[in-house]
Amino acid sequence: MSSWATSSIETPTLAVSTVIFALRPNGDGCLQLATPLVRRIRAPFEGQWALPGGPLNTDEDLATSASHTLRDTTRLEPRYLEQLYAFGSVDRAGGKLAERVVSIVYWALVGADEADRAIQSENVQWFWADELPTLAFDHNQIIEYALGRLRNKIEYSRIAHVFLSETFTLAQLREVYEAVLGRELDPGNFRRMVESTGTVEETGERLAGTRHRPPKLYRATTITAGETK
Amino acid sequence: MSSWATSSIETPTLAVSTVIFALRPNGDGCLQLATPLVRRIRAPFEGQWALPGGPLNTDEDLATSASHTLRDTTRLEPRYLEQLYAFGSVDRAGGKLAERVVSIVYWALVGADEADRAIQSENVQWFWADELPTLAFDHNQIIEYALGRLRNKIEYSRIAHVFLSETFTLAQLREVYEAVLGRELDPGNFRRMVESTGTVEETGERLAGTRHRPPKLYRATTITAGETK
DNA sequence: GCAAAAGTGTTTGATATACACCCATGC
DNA sequence: GCATGGGTGTATATCAAACACTTTTGC
């Protein structure tokens, strides 16, 4: 029988970490997926980069904790936040001597425009998501897993626009898809795909100042109940 | 800054629960999804039915704990086991006085043939997954969520055959799909679908004893690396 | 022969892709 | 005018669903 016993003694420590993604312009002027990491200031893995996170407070919901982590690390608000997975192997904390930690990991998206406002410091820096150094704990695998989830989810949900500001052109939206998926998309087919899903609507305005035909501006349609996923 | 501090005091209790699914013949002779629940023998929710589970031992991996829960509850081995979600709302344990519990929930599938061997008792019973009473905590929502995951996953993965014994006919496999999805499938199209995915292979034998043309027996093909999902 | 399910073939419609082409603006 | 991306149209391939039809067994 399951015992379900005797108060909270001897249960592993519970932490919440967050994989944060933003799109930032790289050297070529293209957008590229970036993620902020923090440098560990204590053992184990002292000095190495790791996911932002911390222990779960007793009075905080899981998502709230992830959200606070995000704000504490980057001063940004998440535009999208979703639970990724709970990682809890006995040996993931490194040495056998180390305390057992179970991490519930969230992943978050922040706007490209806001990401510039994010703080950077000696101990907080942005890395390109596909060019990471060796990180503390199992954090390399966790970010890989989060990347997979993002790439999968962008194909069937309406999360892409959270990288953009309130109004955007279809070319900008396409650039987001291309940066996340890592391949080029046909502009014509992309337009049809987006229009058929009904996730965007025209604002009636156009973007001026380009050196070609001015593109229409769109906004995301408001989500109809039960369609967060 | 994230503090990541000071040992394991004041972190919520961590529990692992498991949603167990099996297919069992109902009154009409059709297969139907069933799940075993345990009766709570202490407050909160004393006397109500709940998911099997228990606190996480310090020396146990998460999936191992789920597996042990399953064996302790039903004496069955899981044919399939996957993490579902971590539930951790501050108020999910009922009263404000209750201790904070974060549950990492797994879902598991067991074979239809084995499910009969599962124990039942005063405090452990099987319920039809779509006719549950009001359960303890947020366990009704959790099972709903697990059902959605199962129904979604059966469409794009090869988990269906775990409900069956080693060899099976395509009609039996189709019956599994129909029971899980809750709708009838075209036998011809189903055959083509299964054959095109390459998840089954012929054994060369046929099932005798039916009162019609004897159907071929199949077995599941062995999984090629990296395709658990 | 007849019933019943196994198994095959064909048609149709929806959807994704490739790609040709026209449109509207800045220069 | 011309370059450049915005935006539209169209042909093709792929795949899922519907359904007619043939096959093989028990009775």
mmCIF file of N, CA, C and O in Angstrom, chain A residues 1-5 7-8 10-15 17 38 40 42 53-62 72 83 85-91 99-104 106 124 137 145 229, chain B residues 1-5 7-8 10-15 17 38 40 42 53-62 72 83 85-91 99-104 106 124 137 145 229:
data_model
loop_
_atom_site.group_PDB
_atom_site.id
_atom_site.type_symbol
_atom_site.label_atom_id
_atom_site.label_comp_id
_atom_site.label_asym_id
_atom_site.label_seq_id
_atom_site.Cartn_x
_atom_site.Cartn_y
_atom_site.Cartn_z
ATOM 1 N N MET A 1 0.840 -1.209 0.000
ATOM 2 C CA MET A 1 0.000 0.000 0.000
ATOM 3 C C MET A 1 0.874 1.257 0.000
ATOM 4 O O MET A 1 1.934 1.287 0.566
ATOM 5 N N SER A 2 0.387 2.280 -0.586
ATOM 6 C CA SER A 2 1.137 3.531 -0.551
ATOM 7 C C SER A 2 1.007 4.142 0.845
ATOM 8 O O SER A 2 -0.076 4.215 1.411
ATOM 9 N N SER A 3 2.108 4.592 1.373
ATOM 10 C CA SER A 3 2.091 4.972 2.775
ATOM 11 C C SER A 3 1.675 6.428 2.996
ATOM 12 O O SER A 3 0.954 6.747 3.917
ATOM 13 N N TRP A 4 2.123 7.353 2.117
ATOM 14 C CA TRP A 4 1.663 8.736 2.172
ATOM 15 C C TRP A 4 1.756 9.293 3.588
ATOM 16 O O TRP A 4 0.782 9.700 4.200
ATOM 17 N N ALA A 5 2.951 9.300 4.052
ATOM 18 C CA ALA A 5 3.114 9.351 5.508
ATOM 19 C C ALA A 5 3.684 10.644 6.059
ATOM 20 O O ALA A 5 3.972 11.587 5.343
ATOM 21 N N SER A 7 4.584 13.708 7.693
ATOM 22 C CA SER A 7 5.076 15.080 7.483
ATOM 23 C C SER A 7 6.155 15.201 6.407
ATOM 24 O O SER A 7 6.305 14.344 5.559
ATOM 25 N N SER A 8 6.927 16.266 6.451
ATOM 26 C CA SER A 8 7.761 16.596 5.298
ATOM 27 C C SER A 8 9.223 16.251 5.475
ATOM 28 O O SER A 8 10.069 16.756 4.759
ATOM 29 N N GLU A 10 12.728 14.504 5.090
ATOM 30 C CA GLU A 10 13.454 13.660 4.142
ATOM 31 C C GLU A 10 12.958 13.734 2.706
ATOM 32 O O GLU A 10 13.271 12.894 1.892
ATOM 33 N N THR A 11 12.086 14.652 2.376
ATOM 34 C CA THR A 11 11.691 14.791 0.983
ATOM 35 C C THR A 11 12.685 15.733 0.301
ATOM 36 O O THR A 11 13.192 16.675 0.934
ATOM 37 N N PRO A 12 13.008 15.475 -0.979
ATOM 38 C CA PRO A 12 14.043 16.271 -1.656
ATOM 39 C C PRO A 12 13.645 17.741 -1.771
ATOM 40 O O PRO A 12 12.477 18.084 -1.707
ATOM 41 N N THR A 13 14.647 18.577 -1.952
ATOM 42 C CA THR A 13 14.389 19.994 -2.143
ATOM 43 C C THR A 13 13.741 20.238 -3.495
ATOM 44 O O THR A 13 14.060 19.580 -4.479
ATOM 45 N N LEU A 14 12.841 21.184 -3.532
ATOM 46 C CA LEU A 14 12.099 21.488 -4.741
ATOM 47 C C LEU A 14 12.506 22.863 -5.264
ATOM 48 O O LEU A 14 12.431 23.852 -4.532
ATOM 49 N N ALA A 15 12.928 22.912 -6.515
ATOM 50 C CA ALA A 15 13.328 24.183 -7.096
ATOM 51 C C ALA A 15 12.554 24.426 -8.384
ATOM 52 O O ALA A 15 12.038 23.480 -8.989
ATOM 53 N N SER A 17 13.061 26.320 -12.096
ATOM 54 C CA SER A 17 13.956 27.020 -13.011
ATOM 55 C C SER A 17 13.194 27.382 -14.275
ATOM 56 O O SER A 17 12.136 26.811 -14.545
ATOM 57 N N VAL A 38 22.650 32.451 -15.808
ATOM 58 C CA VAL A 38 23.302 33.071 -14.650
ATOM 59 C C VAL A 38 24.513 32.239 -14.248
ATOM 60 O O VAL A 38 24.516 31.021 -14.397
ATOM 61 N N ARG A 40 26.900 30.534 -11.631
ATOM 62 C CA ARG A 40 26.759 29.987 -10.282
ATOM 63 C C ARG A 40 27.859 30.527 -9.383
ATOM 64 O O ARG A 40 29.022 30.590 -9.780
ATOM 65 N N ARG A 42 28.313 29.354 -6.235
ATOM 66 C CA ARG A 42 28.650 28.409 -5.164
ATOM 67 C C ARG A 42 28.690 26.996 -5.726
ATOM 68 O O ARG A 42 28.171 26.728 -6.810
ATOM 69 N N GLY A 53 16.902 30.325 -11.619
ATOM 70 C CA GLY A 53 15.909 29.600 -10.821
ATOM 71 C C GLY A 53 16.215 29.729 -9.349
ATOM 72 O O GLY A 53 17.156 30.423 -8.957
ATOM 73 N N GLY A 54 15.416 29.044 -8.571
ATOM 74 C CA GLY A 54 15.628 29.089 -7.135
ATOM 75 C C GLY A 54 14.644 28.179 -6.449
ATOM 76 O O GLY A 54 13.766 27.614 -7.096
ATOM 77 N N PRO A 55 14.784 28.009 -5.149
ATOM 78 C CA PRO A 55 13.876 27.119 -4.426
ATOM 79 C C PRO A 55 12.451 27.665 -4.442
ATOM 80 O O PRO A 55 12.235 28.869 -4.548
ATOM 81 N N LEU A 56 11.521 26.760 -4.344
ATOM 82 C CA LEU A 56 10.111 27.147 -4.359
ATOM 83 C C LEU A 56 9.681 27.617 -2.979
ATOM 84 O O LEU A 56 9.850 26.906 -1.992
ATOM 85 N N ASN A 57 9.114 28.805 -2.934
ATOM 86 C CA ASN A 57 8.582 29.289 -1.664
ATOM 87 C C ASN A 57 7.256 28.613 -1.347
ATOM 88 O O ASN A 57 6.481 28.293 -2.253
ATOM 89 N N THR A 58 7.001 28.441 -0.090
ATOM 90 C CA THR A 58 5.808 27.709 0.332
ATOM 91 C C THR A 58 4.524 28.424 -0.068
ATOM 92 O O THR A 58 3.480 27.796 -0.253
ATOM 93 N N ASP A 59 4.583 29.730 -0.220
ATOM 94 C CA ASP A 59 3.353 30.458 -0.510
ATOM 95 C C ASP A 59 3.246 30.860 -1.987
ATOM 96 O O ASP A 59 2.444 31.702 -2.342
ATOM 97 N N GLU A 60 4.050 30.237 -2.838
ATOM 98 C CA GLU A 60 4.073 30.632 -4.243
ATOM 99 C C GLU A 60 3.624 29.493 -5.135
ATOM 100 O O GLU A 60 4.078 28.352 -4.978
ATOM 101 N N ASP A 61 2.774 29.778 -6.116
ATOM 102 C CA ASP A 61 2.450 28.776 -7.125
ATOM 103 C C ASP A 61 3.670 28.534 -7.997
ATOM 104 O O ASP A 61 4.578 29.366 -8.068
ATOM 105 N N LEU A 62 3.664 27.413 -8.711
ATOM 106 C CA LEU A 62 4.824 27.066 -9.533
ATOM 107 C C LEU A 62 5.073 28.105 -10.613
ATOM 108 O O LEU A 62 6.181 28.595 -10.792
ATOM 109 N N ASP A 72 13.387 38.598 -11.768
ATOM 110 C CA ASP A 72 14.603 38.842 -10.996
ATOM 111 C C ASP A 72 15.842 38.761 -11.877
ATOM 112 O O ASP A 72 16.810 39.474 -11.687
ATOM 113 N N GLN A 83 4.808 25.191 -18.350
ATOM 114 C CA GLN A 83 5.638 24.193 -17.682
ATOM 115 C C GLN A 83 6.287 23.283 -18.719
ATOM 116 O O GLN A 83 5.632 22.894 -19.690
ATOM 117 N N TYR A 85 8.886 20.489 -17.815
ATOM 118 C CA TYR A 85 9.103 19.123 -17.341
ATOM 119 C C TYR A 85 9.660 19.214 -15.923
ATOM 120 O O TYR A 85 10.245 20.223 -15.547
ATOM 121 N N ALA A 86 9.489 18.132 -15.197
ATOM 122 C CA ALA A 86 10.107 18.042 -13.879
ATOM 123 C C ALA A 86 11.297 17.107 -13.959
ATOM 124 O O ALA A 86 11.152 15.954 -14.363
ATOM 125 N N PHE A 87 12.459 17.603 -13.642
ATOM 126 C CA PHE A 87 13.684 16.811 -13.701
ATOM 127 C C PHE A 87 14.086 16.433 -12.288
ATOM 128 O O PHE A 87 14.229 17.298 -11.431
ATOM 129 N N GLY A 88 14.288 15.137 -12.082
ATOM 130 C CA GLY A 88 14.542 14.737 -10.703
ATOM 131 C C GLY A 88 15.398 13.507 -10.510
ATOM 132 O O GLY A 88 15.260 12.826 -9.498
ATOM 133 N N SER A 89 16.273 13.206 -11.469
ATOM 134 C CA SER A 89 17.146 12.050 -11.278
ATOM 135 C C SER A 89 17.912 12.189 -9.974
ATOM 136 O O SER A 89 18.301 13.292 -9.585
ATOM 137 N N VAL A 90 18.146 11.071 -9.349
ATOM 138 C CA VAL A 90 18.853 11.084 -8.072
ATOM 139 C C VAL A 90 20.247 11.688 -8.238
ATOM 140 O O VAL A 90 20.730 12.414 -7.381
ATOM 141 N N ASP A 91 20.867 11.409 -9.407
ATOM 142 C CA ASP A 91 22.279 11.788 -9.553
ATOM 143 C C ASP A 91 22.487 13.077 -10.344
ATOM 144 O O ASP A 91 23.595 13.392 -10.725
ATOM 145 N N GLU A 99 23.163 17.518 -2.199
ATOM 146 C CA GLU A 99 21.769 17.374 -1.788
ATOM 147 C C GLU A 99 20.906 17.052 -2.992
ATOM 148 O O GLU A 99 21.158 17.509 -4.102
ATOM 149 N N ARG A 100 19.879 16.243 -2.807
ATOM 150 C CA ARG A 100 18.955 15.899 -3.884
ATOM 151 C C ARG A 100 18.051 17.080 -4.194
ATOM 152 O O ARG A 100 17.389 17.626 -3.315
ATOM 153 N N VAL A 101 17.988 17.456 -5.469
ATOM 154 C CA VAL A 101 17.133 18.567 -5.887
ATOM 155 C C VAL A 101 16.259 18.123 -7.042
ATOM 156 O O VAL A 101 16.743 17.565 -8.020
ATOM 157 N N VAL A 102 14.963 18.340 -6.923
ATOM 158 C CA VAL A 102 14.030 18.130 -8.025
ATOM 159 C C VAL A 102 13.674 19.494 -8.582
ATOM 160 O O VAL A 102 13.231 20.374 -7.846
ATOM 161 N N SER A 103 13.897 19.677 -9.890
ATOM 162 C CA SER A 103 13.623 20.966 -10.518
ATOM 163 C C SER A 103 12.397 20.878 -11.407
ATOM 164 O O SER A 103 12.345 20.036 -12.303
ATOM 165 N N ILE A 104 11.444 21.714 -11.149
ATOM 166 C CA ILE A 104 10.326 21.855 -12.070
ATOM 167 C C ILE A 104 10.673 23.014 -12.987
ATOM 168 O O ILE A 104 10.878 24.141 -12.536
ATOM 169 N N TYR A 106 10.162 25.570 -16.170
ATOM 170 C CA TYR A 106 9.238 26.274 -17.055
ATOM 171 C C TYR A 106 10.016 26.808 -18.238
ATOM 172 O O TYR A 106 11.234 26.938 -18.196
ATOM 173 N N VAL A 124 25.049 37.620 -15.270
ATOM 174 C CA VAL A 124 23.850 37.358 -16.064
ATOM 175 C C VAL A 124 24.148 37.735 -17.506
ATOM 176 O O VAL A 124 24.423 38.897 -17.790
ATOM 177 N N PHE A 137 24.911 21.220 -14.024
ATOM 178 C CA PHE A 137 23.887 20.170 -13.897
ATOM 179 C C PHE A 137 23.562 19.585 -15.284
ATOM 180 O O PHE A 137 24.452 19.437 -16.119
ATOM 181 N N TYR A 145 15.719 20.309 -24.750
ATOM 182 C CA TYR A 145 14.339 19.837 -24.657
ATOM 183 C C TYR A 145 13.368 21.004 -24.834
ATOM 184 O O TYR A 145 12.369 20.899 -25.564
ATOM 185 N N LYS A 229 -3.337 26.586 -25.655
ATOM 186 C CA LYS A 229 -2.361 25.615 -26.174
ATOM 187 C C LYS A 229 -2.086 25.813 -27.651
ATOM 188 O O LYS A 229 -2.945 25.716 -28.466
ATOM 189 N N MET B 1 18.227 39.129 -7.389
ATOM 190 C CA MET B 1 18.961 37.926 -7.767
ATOM 191 C C MET B 1 18.292 36.691 -7.160
ATOM 192 O O MET B 1 17.736 36.739 -6.091
ATOM 193 N N SER B 2 18.430 35.623 -7.842
ATOM 194 C CA SER B 2 17.883 34.389 -7.284
ATOM 195 C C SER B 2 18.770 33.936 -6.137
ATOM 196 O O SER B 2 19.993 33.886 -6.248
ATOM 197 N N SER B 3 18.128 33.580 -5.060
ATOM 198 C CA SER B 3 18.914 33.347 -3.865
ATOM 199 C C SER B 3 19.427 31.911 -3.751
ATOM 200 O O SER B 3 20.528 31.669 -3.329
ATOM 201 N N TRP B 4 18.585 30.924 -4.118
ATOM 202 C CA TRP B 4 19.045 29.529 -4.184
ATOM 203 C C TRP B 4 19.763 29.126 -2.911
ATOM 204 O O TRP B 4 20.924 28.741 -2.908
ATOM 205 N N ALA B 5 19.034 29.171 -1.855
ATOM 206 C CA ALA B 5 19.706 29.275 -0.563
ATOM 207 C C ALA B 5 19.544 28.061 0.329
ATOM 208 O O ALA B 5 18.905 27.067 0.007
ATOM 209 N N SER B 7 19.751 25.204 2.499
ATOM 210 C CA SER B 7 19.248 23.848 2.762
ATOM 211 C C SER B 7 17.770 23.633 2.460
ATOM 212 O O SER B 7 17.157 24.395 1.749
ATOM 213 N N SER B 8 17.194 22.610 3.030
ATOM 214 C CA SER B 8 15.876 22.187 2.578
ATOM 215 C C SER B 8 14.732 22.612 3.493
ATOM 216 O O SER B 8 13.650 22.065 3.435
ATOM 217 N N GLU B 10 11.521 24.456 4.830
ATOM 218 C CA GLU B 10 10.386 25.224 4.339
ATOM 219 C C GLU B 10 10.045 25.016 2.872
ATOM 220 O O GLU B 10 9.284 25.767 2.288
ATOM 221 N N THR B 11 10.633 24.021 2.239
ATOM 222 C CA THR B 11 10.204 23.746 0.873
ATOM 223 C C THR B 11 9.042 22.759 0.939
ATOM 224 O O THR B 11 8.989 21.914 1.841
ATOM 225 N N PRO B 12 8.062 22.897 0.024
ATOM 226 C CA PRO B 12 6.861 22.057 0.103
ATOM 227 C C PRO B 12 7.186 20.575 -0.037
ATOM 228 O O PRO B 12 8.205 20.188 -0.593
ATOM 229 N N THR B 13 6.283 19.744 0.433
ATOM 230 C CA THR B 13 6.440 18.303 0.292
ATOM 231 C C THR B 13 6.257 17.880 -1.153
ATOM 232 O O THR B 13 5.427 18.426 -1.867
ATOM 233 N N LEU B 14 7.042 16.912 -1.556
ATOM 234 C CA LEU B 14 6.997 16.428 -2.926
ATOM 235 C C LEU B 14 6.396 15.040 -2.961
ATOM 236 O O LEU B 14 6.886 14.137 -2.288
ATOM 237 N N ALA B 15 5.358 14.878 -3.770
ATOM 238 C CA ALA B 15 4.749 13.561 -3.900
ATOM 239 C C ALA B 15 4.717 13.159 -5.366
ATOM 240 O O ALA B 15 4.796 13.998 -6.254
ATOM 241 N N SER B 17 2.359 10.864 -7.976
ATOM 242 C CA SER B 17 1.135 10.090 -8.174
ATOM 243 C C SER B 17 1.100 9.565 -9.594
ATOM 244 O O SER B 17 1.814 10.057 -10.463
ATOM 245 N N VAL B 38 -7.523 4.693 -5.177
ATOM 246 C CA VAL B 38 -7.422 4.222 -3.789
ATOM 247 C C VAL B 38 -8.243 5.139 -2.887
ATOM 248 O O VAL B 38 -8.371 6.330 -3.154
ATOM 249 N N ARG B 40 -8.892 7.225 0.376
ATOM 250 C CA ARG B 40 -8.057 7.914 1.376
ATOM 251 C C ARG B 40 -8.479 7.504 2.774
ATOM 252 O O ARG B 40 -9.664 7.439 3.080
ATOM 253 N N ARG B 42 -7.197 9.053 5.522
ATOM 254 C CA ARG B 42 -6.934 10.124 6.494
ATOM 255 C C ARG B 42 -7.312 11.467 5.885
ATOM 256 O O ARG B 42 -7.486 11.579 4.660
ATOM 257 N N GLY B 53 -0.477 7.061 -5.026
ATOM 258 C CA GLY B 53 0.765 7.832 -4.993
ATOM 259 C C GLY B 53 1.305 7.899 -3.585
ATOM 260 O O GLY B 53 0.749 7.298 -2.669
ATOM 261 N N GLY B 54 2.378 8.637 -3.445
ATOM 262 C CA GLY B 54 2.974 8.777 -2.127
ATOM 263 C C GLY B 54 4.149 9.725 -2.185
ATOM 264 O O GLY B 54 4.522 10.179 -3.274
ATOM 265 N N PRO B 55 4.712 10.043 -1.063
ATOM 266 C CA PRO B 55 5.840 10.972 -1.038
ATOM 267 C C PRO B 55 7.046 10.390 -1.759
ATOM 268 O O PRO B 55 7.213 9.173 -1.840
ATOM 269 N N LEU B 56 7.863 11.257 -2.291
ATOM 270 C CA LEU B 56 9.052 10.825 -3.028
ATOM 271 C C LEU B 56 10.184 10.502 -2.062
ATOM 272 O O LEU B 56 10.546 11.337 -1.233
ATOM 273 N N ASN B 57 10.719 9.311 -2.186
ATOM 274 C CA ASN B 57 11.872 8.956 -1.364
ATOM 275 C C ASN B 57 13.131 9.621 -1.904
ATOM 276 O O ASN B 57 13.277 9.820 -3.112
ATOM 277 N N THR B 58 14.024 9.938 -1.015
ATOM 278 C CA THR B 58 15.237 10.664 -1.389
ATOM 279 C C THR B 58 16.120 9.866 -2.333
ATOM 280 O O THR B 58 16.869 10.421 -3.113
ATOM 281 N N ASP B 59 16.021 8.554 -2.278
ATOM 282 C CA ASP B 59 16.922 7.745 -3.101
ATOM 283 C C ASP B 59 16.234 7.169 -4.334
ATOM 284 O O ASP B 59 16.745 6.248 -4.965
ATOM 285 N N GLU B 60 15.061 7.712 -4.702
ATOM 286 C CA GLU B 60 14.299 7.175 -5.809
ATOM 287 C C GLU B 60 14.154 8.193 -6.924
ATOM 288 O O GLU B 60 13.814 9.354 -6.670
ATOM 289 N N ASP B 61 14.358 7.759 -8.164
ATOM 290 C CA ASP B 61 14.046 8.629 -9.286
ATOM 291 C C ASP B 61 12.540 8.801 -9.388
ATOM 292 O O ASP B 61 11.769 7.988 -8.868
ATOM 293 N N LEU B 62 12.136 9.833 -10.120
ATOM 294 C CA LEU B 62 10.703 10.131 -10.210
ATOM 295 C C LEU B 62 9.940 8.982 -10.857
ATOM 296 O O LEU B 62 8.927 8.516 -10.338
ATOM 297 N N ASP B 72 2.672 -1.281 -6.115
ATOM 298 C CA ASP B 72 2.077 -1.395 -4.791
ATOM 299 C C ASP B 72 0.556 -1.363 -4.863
ATOM 300 O O ASP B 72 -0.137 -2.019 -4.095
ATOM 301 N N GLN B 83 5.861 10.964 -17.775
ATOM 302 C CA GLN B 83 5.501 12.068 -16.889
ATOM 303 C C GLN B 83 4.367 12.874 -17.510
ATOM 304 O O GLN B 83 4.371 13.138 -18.713
ATOM 305 N N TYR B 85 2.575 15.844 -15.676
ATOM 306 C CA TYR B 85 2.608 17.262 -15.316
ATOM 307 C C TYR B 85 2.908 17.358 -13.832
ATOM 308 O O TYR B 85 2.687 16.410 -13.084
ATOM 309 N N ALA B 86 3.412 18.511 -13.429
ATOM 310 C CA ALA B 86 3.607 18.770 -12.004
ATOM 311 C C ALA B 86 2.526 19.728 -11.544
ATOM 312 O O ALA B 86 2.398 20.822 -12.092
ATOM 313 N N PHE B 87 1.742 19.303 -10.587
ATOM 314 C CA PHE B 87 0.655 20.124 -10.070
ATOM 315 C C PHE B 87 1.060 20.686 -8.722
ATOM 316 O O PHE B 87 1.438 19.934 -7.823
ATOM 317 N N GLY B 88 0.974 22.007 -8.573
ATOM 318 C CA GLY B 88 1.497 22.576 -7.337
ATOM 319 C C GLY B 88 0.835 23.839 -6.858
ATOM 320 O O GLY B 88 1.470 24.624 -6.167
ATOM 321 N N SER B 89 -0.426 24.048 -7.235
ATOM 322 C CA SER B 89 -1.097 25.245 -6.728
ATOM 323 C C SER B 89 -1.036 25.277 -5.207
ATOM 324 O O SER B 89 -1.104 24.244 -4.553
ATOM 325 N N VAL B 90 -0.928 26.479 -4.690
ATOM 326 C CA VAL B 90 -0.833 26.632 -3.243
ATOM 327 C C VAL B 90 -2.073 26.074 -2.558
ATOM 328 O O VAL B 90 -2.004 25.472 -1.494
ATOM 329 N N ASP B 91 -3.236 26.232 -3.206
ATOM 330 C CA ASP B 91 -4.492 25.890 -2.530
ATOM 331 C C ASP B 91 -5.060 24.526 -2.931
ATOM 332 O O ASP B 91 -6.177 24.197 -2.605
ATOM 333 N N GLU B 99 -1.075 21.045 4.719
ATOM 334 C CA GLU B 99 0.303 21.197 4.303
ATOM 335 C C GLU B 99 0.380 21.355 2.782
ATOM 336 O O GLU B 99 -0.405 20.775 2.054
ATOM 337 N N ARG B 100 1.321 22.139 2.312
ATOM 338 C CA ARG B 100 1.504 22.334 0.870
ATOM 339 C C ARG B 100 2.135 21.100 0.248
ATOM 340 O O ARG B 100 3.197 20.648 0.705
ATOM 341 N N VAL B 101 1.508 20.563 -0.782
ATOM 342 C CA VAL B 101 2.047 19.398 -1.470
ATOM 343 C C VAL B 101 2.153 19.681 -2.960
ATOM 344 O O VAL B 101 1.189 20.132 -3.581
ATOM 345 N N VAL B 102 3.311 19.439 -3.532
ATOM 346 C CA VAL B 102 3.485 19.489 -4.976
ATOM 347 C C VAL B 102 3.522 18.054 -5.493
ATOM 348 O O VAL B 102 4.328 17.248 -5.020
ATOM 349 N N SER B 103 2.625 17.745 -6.431
ATOM 350 C CA SER B 103 2.568 16.379 -6.957
ATOM 351 C C SER B 103 3.113 16.324 -8.364
ATOM 352 O O SER B 103 2.657 17.054 -9.240
ATOM 353 N N ILE B 104 4.088 15.474 -8.585
ATOM 354 C CA ILE B 104 4.529 15.194 -9.938
ATOM 355 C C ILE B 104 3.782 13.948 -10.383
ATOM 356 O O ILE B 104 3.903 12.899 -9.767
ATOM 357 N N TYR B 106 2.567 11.039 -13.015
ATOM 358 C CA TYR B 106 2.885 10.213 -14.181
ATOM 359 C C TYR B 106 1.616 9.565 -14.682
ATOM 360 O O TYR B 106 0.610 9.485 -13.969
ATOM 361 N N VAL B 124 -9.074 -0.309 -2.815
ATOM 362 C CA VAL B 124 -8.516 -0.169 -4.156
ATOM 363 C C VAL B 124 -9.535 -0.692 -5.156
ATOM 364 O O VAL B 124 -9.891 -1.873 -5.114
ATOM 365 N N PHE B 137 -8.823 16.120 -3.748
ATOM 366 C CA PHE B 137 -7.935 17.141 -4.328
ATOM 367 C C PHE B 137 -8.422 17.565 -5.713
ATOM 368 O O PHE B 137 -9.631 17.655 -5.951
ATOM 369 N N TYR B 145 -6.929 15.464 -17.792
ATOM 370 C CA TYR B 145 -5.729 15.889 -18.511
ATOM 371 C C TYR B 145 -4.971 14.679 -19.052
ATOM 372 O O TYR B 145 -4.524 14.664 -20.209
ATOM 373 N N LYS B 229 8.846 8.405 -28.164
ATOM 374 C CA LYS B 229 7.710 9.326 -28.143
ATOM 375 C C LYS B 229 6.680 9.013 -29.203
ATOM 376 O O LYS B 229 6.979 8.993 -30.358
#
